[in-house]
CSV table of C-alpha atoms and ligand atoms in Angstrom, one decimal:
chain,number,residue,atom,x,y,z
A,1,MET,CA,109.7,111.7,60.6
A,2,ARG,CA,112.7,113.0,58.5
A,3,GLN,CA,113.2,116.2,56.5
A,4,LYS,CA,115.3,114.9,53.6
A,5,GLU,CA,116.1,118.4,52.1
A,6,GLN,CA,117.4,121.3,54.2
A,7,LEU,CA,114.7,123.9,53.0
A,8,GLY,CA,114.2,125.6,56.3
A,9,LEU,CA,112.2,125.5,59.7
A,10,GLY,CA,108.7,126.0,58.1
A,11,HIS,CA,109.7,123.1,55.7
A,12,ALA,CA,110.8,120.8,58.5
A,13,VAL,CA,107.3,121.5,60.1
A,14,LEU,CA,105.4,120.8,57.0
A,15,VAL,CA,107.0,117.5,56.7
A,16,THR,CA,105.3,116.5,60.0
A,17,LYS,CA,101.7,117.4,58.3
A,18,GLU,CA,100.3,113.8,58.2
A,19,LEU,CA,101.9,112.6,61.4
A,20,VAL,CA,100.1,115.7,63.3
A,21,GLY,CA,96.9,115.4,61.7
A,22,HIS,CA,94.3,118.0,62.6
A,23,GLU,CA,95.2,118.8,66.3
A,24,PRO,CA,97.2,121.7,67.9
A,25,PHE,CA,100.9,120.7,68.2
A,26,ALA,CA,104.1,121.7,69.9
A,27,VAL,CA,107.3,122.6,68.0
A,28,ILE,CA,110.5,122.6,70.1
A,29,LEU,CA,113.7,123.9,68.9
A,30,SER,CA,116.4,122.1,70.9
A,31,ASP,CA,119.2,124.6,70.3
A,32,ASP,CA,117.2,126.9,72.5
A,33,VAL,CA,117.5,125.7,76.2
A,34,VAL,CA,115.1,127.1,78.4
A,35,VAL,CA,115.4,126.3,82.4
A,36,GLY,CA,113.1,127.4,85.0
A,37,GLU,CA,110.6,126.1,87.5
A,38,ARG,CA,107.8,125.7,84.9
A,39,PRO,CA,108.8,124.1,81.8
A,40,CYS,CA,108.7,126.6,78.9
A,41,ILE,CA,106.3,124.4,76.7
A,42,GLY,CA,104.1,123.9,79.8
A,43,GLN,CA,103.6,127.7,80.0
A,44,LEU,CA,102.7,127.9,76.4
A,45,ILE,CA,100.1,125.0,76.8
A,46,HIS,CA,98.5,127.1,79.6
A,47,ALA,CA,98.3,130.1,77.3
A,48,TYR,CA,96.9,128.0,74.5
A,49,LEU,CA,94.4,126.7,76.8
A,50,GLU,CA,93.4,130.4,77.8
A,51,THR,CA,93.5,131.6,74.1
A,52,HIS,CA,92.6,128.8,72.0
A,53,SER,CA,95.1,130.1,69.4
A,54,SER,CA,98.5,129.6,68.4
A,55,VAL,CA,101.2,130.9,70.8
A,56,VAL,CA,104.9,131.6,70.3
A,57,ALA,CA,107.6,132.0,73.0
A,58,VAL,CA,109.1,135.3,73.2
A,59,THR,CA,111.8,137.2,75.2
A,60,GLU,CA,113.5,140.5,75.0
A,61,VAL,CA,116.8,140.7,73.2
A,62,PRO,CA,119.5,143.2,72.5
A,63,HIS,CA,118.3,145.8,69.8
A,64,GLU,CA,121.2,145.0,67.8
A,65,GLU,CA,120.5,141.3,67.6
A,66,THR,CA,116.9,141.5,66.2
A,67,CYS,CA,118.6,140.2,62.8
A,68,ARG,CA,119.2,136.8,64.5
A,69,TYR,CA,115.6,136.1,65.3
A,70,GLY,CA,112.0,136.3,64.3
A,71,ILE,CA,110.7,139.4,65.8
A,72,ILE,CA,107.1,140.2,66.8
A,73,ASP,CA,104.9,143.3,66.7
A,74,GLY,CA,101.9,143.5,69.1
A,75,HIS,CA,100.6,144.7,72.4
A,76,LEU,CA,100.1,143.3,75.7
A,77,ALA,CA,96.7,141.2,75.7
A,78,ASP,CA,93.7,143.0,77.1
A,79,GLY,CA,92.9,143.0,80.9
A,80,GLY,CA,91.8,139.8,82.6
A,81,MET,CA,94.3,137.7,80.3
A,82,ASP,CA,97.5,136.4,81.7
A,83,PRO,CA,100.0,139.4,82.0
A,84,ARG,CA,102.8,137.7,79.9
A,85,LEU,CA,100.4,137.5,76.9
A,86,TYR,CA,101.0,139.7,73.9
A,87,LYS,CA,98.4,139.9,71.0
A,88,LEU,CA,100.4,139.8,67.7
A,89,SER,CA,99.8,142.1,64.8
A,90,GLY,CA,102.9,141.2,62.8
A,91,LEU,CA,105.6,139.0,62.6
A,92,VAL,CA,109.2,139.4,60.7
A,93,GLU,CA,112.0,137.2,60.3
A,94,LYS,CA,115.6,138.4,61.3
A,95,PRO,CA,114.8,142.2,60.5
A,96,ASP,CA,117.9,144.6,60.5
A,97,PRO,CA,117.5,146.4,63.8
A,98,ALA,CA,116.5,149.6,61.9
A,99,ASP,CA,113.4,148.0,60.6
A,100,ALA,CA,112.6,145.6,63.6
A,101,PRO,CA,109.0,146.4,65.1
A,102,SER,CA,110.2,145.5,68.6
A,103,ASP,CA,112.8,143.8,70.7
A,104,LEU,CA,110.8,140.9,71.3
A,105,ALA,CA,112.4,137.9,69.8
A,106,ILE,CA,110.7,134.4,69.2
A,107,ILE,CA,112.4,131.7,71.1
A,108,GLY,CA,112.2,128.1,69.8
A,109,ARG,CA,109.0,126.9,71.5
A,110,TYR,CA,105.6,127.1,69.8
A,111,ILE,CA,102.2,125.7,70.1
A,112,LEU,CA,100.4,126.0,66.5
A,113,THR,CA,97.0,125.0,65.3
A,114,PRO,CA,96.7,122.7,62.2
A,115,LYS,CA,95.9,125.3,59.9
A,116,ILE,CA,99.6,126.1,59.9
A,117,PHE,CA,100.1,123.5,57.4
A,118,ASP,CA,97.7,125.0,54.8
A,119,LYS,CA,100.0,128.3,55.4
A,120,LEU,CA,103.2,126.4,55.0
A,121,GLU,CA,102.0,124.9,51.6
A,122,GLN,CA,101.8,128.5,50.4
A,123,THR,CA,104.8,130.0,51.7
A,124,PRO,CA,107.2,130.9,49.3
A,125,ARG,CA,111.0,130.8,50.4
A,126,GLY,CA,112.1,133.9,52.5
A,127,ALA,CA,114.8,135.4,54.4
A,128,GLY,CA,118.1,133.3,53.7
A,129,GLY,CA,116.4,131.5,50.8
A,130,GLU,CA,114.4,129.2,53.4
A,131,ILE,CA,111.0,128.6,53.8
A,132,GLN,CA,110.3,130.0,57.1
A,133,LEU,CA,108.0,129.1,59.9
A,134,THR,CA,107.5,132.7,60.6
A,135,ASP,CA,106.3,133.7,57.3
A,136,ALA,CA,103.7,131.1,57.6
A,137,ILE,CA,102.5,132.3,61.1
A,138,GLU,CA,102.2,135.9,59.9
A,139,ALA,CA,99.9,134.4,57.0
A,140,LEU,CA,98.1,132.6,59.7
A,141,MET,CA,97.4,135.5,61.6
A,142,GLN,CA,95.5,137.1,58.7
A,143,GLU,CA,92.7,134.1,59.6
A,144,GLN,CA,93.2,133.4,63.4
A,145,ASP,CA,94.5,135.3,66.4
A,146,VAL,CA,98.2,134.6,67.3
A,147,TYR,CA,99.7,135.4,70.7
A,148,GLY,CA,103.4,135.8,71.9
A,149,TYR,CA,104.1,134.5,75.5
A,150,ALA,CA,106.9,136.2,77.6
A,151,PHE,CA,107.8,133.2,79.4
A,152,GLU,CA,109.4,132.7,82.8
A,153,GLY,CA,112.8,131.0,82.8
A,154,LYS,CA,116.5,131.4,81.7
A,155,ARG,CA,117.1,131.1,78.2
A,156,TYR,CA,120.6,129.7,76.7
A,157,ASP,CA,121.2,129.9,73.0
A,158,ALA,CA,122.9,126.6,72.5
A,159,GLY,CA,123.2,127.2,68.9
A,160,THR,CA,126.2,129.4,69.4
A,161,THR,CA,129.5,127.8,70.9
A,162,MET,CA,129.7,130.1,73.7
A,163,GLY,CA,125.8,129.8,74.7
A,164,TRP,CA,126.4,125.9,74.5
A,165,LEU,CA,129.2,126.1,77.0
A,166,LYS,CA,127.5,128.7,79.5
A,167,ALA,CA,124.4,126.1,79.4
A,168,SER,CA,126.9,123.1,79.9
A,169,VAL,CA,128.7,124.6,82.9
A,170,GLU,CA,125.7,126.4,84.5
A,171,LEU,CA,123.6,123.2,84.3
A,172,ALA,CA,126.5,120.7,85.5
A,173,MET,CA,126.9,122.9,88.7
A,174,GLN,CA,123.2,122.7,89.5
A,175,ARG,CA,123.0,118.9,89.2
A,176,GLN,CA,122.5,116.6,92.2
A,177,ASP,CA,124.7,114.0,91.3
A,178,ILE,CA,128.0,115.5,89.8
A,179,GLY,CA,127.4,119.4,91.0
A,180,GLU,CA,129.7,119.3,93.8
A,181,GLU,CA,132.5,117.4,92.2
A,182,PHE,CA,132.2,119.7,89.1
A,183,ARG,CA,132.4,122.9,91.3
A,184,ARG,CA,135.7,121.4,92.8
A,185,TYR,CA,137.0,120.7,89.2
A,186,LEU,CA,136.2,124.3,88.1
A,187,GLN,CA,137.9,125.9,91.5
A,188,GLY,CA,141.0,123.8,90.5
A,189,LEU,CA,141.4,125.3,87.1
A,190,ASP,CA,144.2,127.8,86.4
A,191,LEU,CA,142.1,130.9,85.4
A,192,SER,CA,144.8,133.4,85.1
B,201,G1P,C1,114.4,130.0,64.2
B,201,G1P,C2,113.5,131.0,63.7
B,201,G1P,C3,113.3,132.3,64.3
B,201,G1P,C4,113.6,131.9,65.8
B,201,G1P,C5,114.9,131.3,66.2
B,201,G1P,C6,114.8,130.9,67.8
B,201,G1P,O1,115.7,130.8,63.3
B,201,G1P,O2,113.3,131.1,62.5
B,201,G1P,O3,112.2,132.9,64.1
B,201,G1P,O4,113.6,133.3,66.3
B,201,G1P,O5,114.8,130.0,65.5
B,201,G1P,O6,116.1,130.3,68.0
B,201,G1P,P1,117.1,129.9,63.5
B,201,G1P,O7,117.8,130.1,65.0
B,201,G1P,O8,116.8,128.4,62.8
B,201,G1P,O9,117.9,130.7,62.3
């Protein structure tokens, strides 16, 4: 499946409508690299099985960076549920820090119910002139519960040069096959 026009993340998901059909599905944005003991998407699937609702991955970001992310409004889910689950009451794409409802940002992992496709079809262009997945999830929330999941793991923003470099260096050092050799290479560099 290929998105032939660059109309935004929401549009990219919409072009998969026929392929996905009537089942819940995962969205993974590969410029968000998440490393941990349990795969981030596996944690979301687990949360989906608990809630039978759409779930987005969230993490806390510095307040001044809210304008780079979808930001959630919500509260921790009621007792008895996974303590990392937030019940959402709102979502806003790339708000100015002054308008941000929290510092909890959406990271590029989602489990969505197929109802999202109806919402995407009705979503006008939003932030940056693009059809935003965040706006469609906000519309979905009017009909179905949506949760955020504060996943376990370290996240790298490989969509920035610095984040991509940090992910490459740190993950290379951890590799069984070349980790040792790579460390020796780094130690041999003139860092003055
Ligand atoms: C997209 C989403 C945004 C989310 C971000 C995570 O933005 O629209 O809600 O917080 O991914 O990386 P993009 O990075 O494509 O501008």
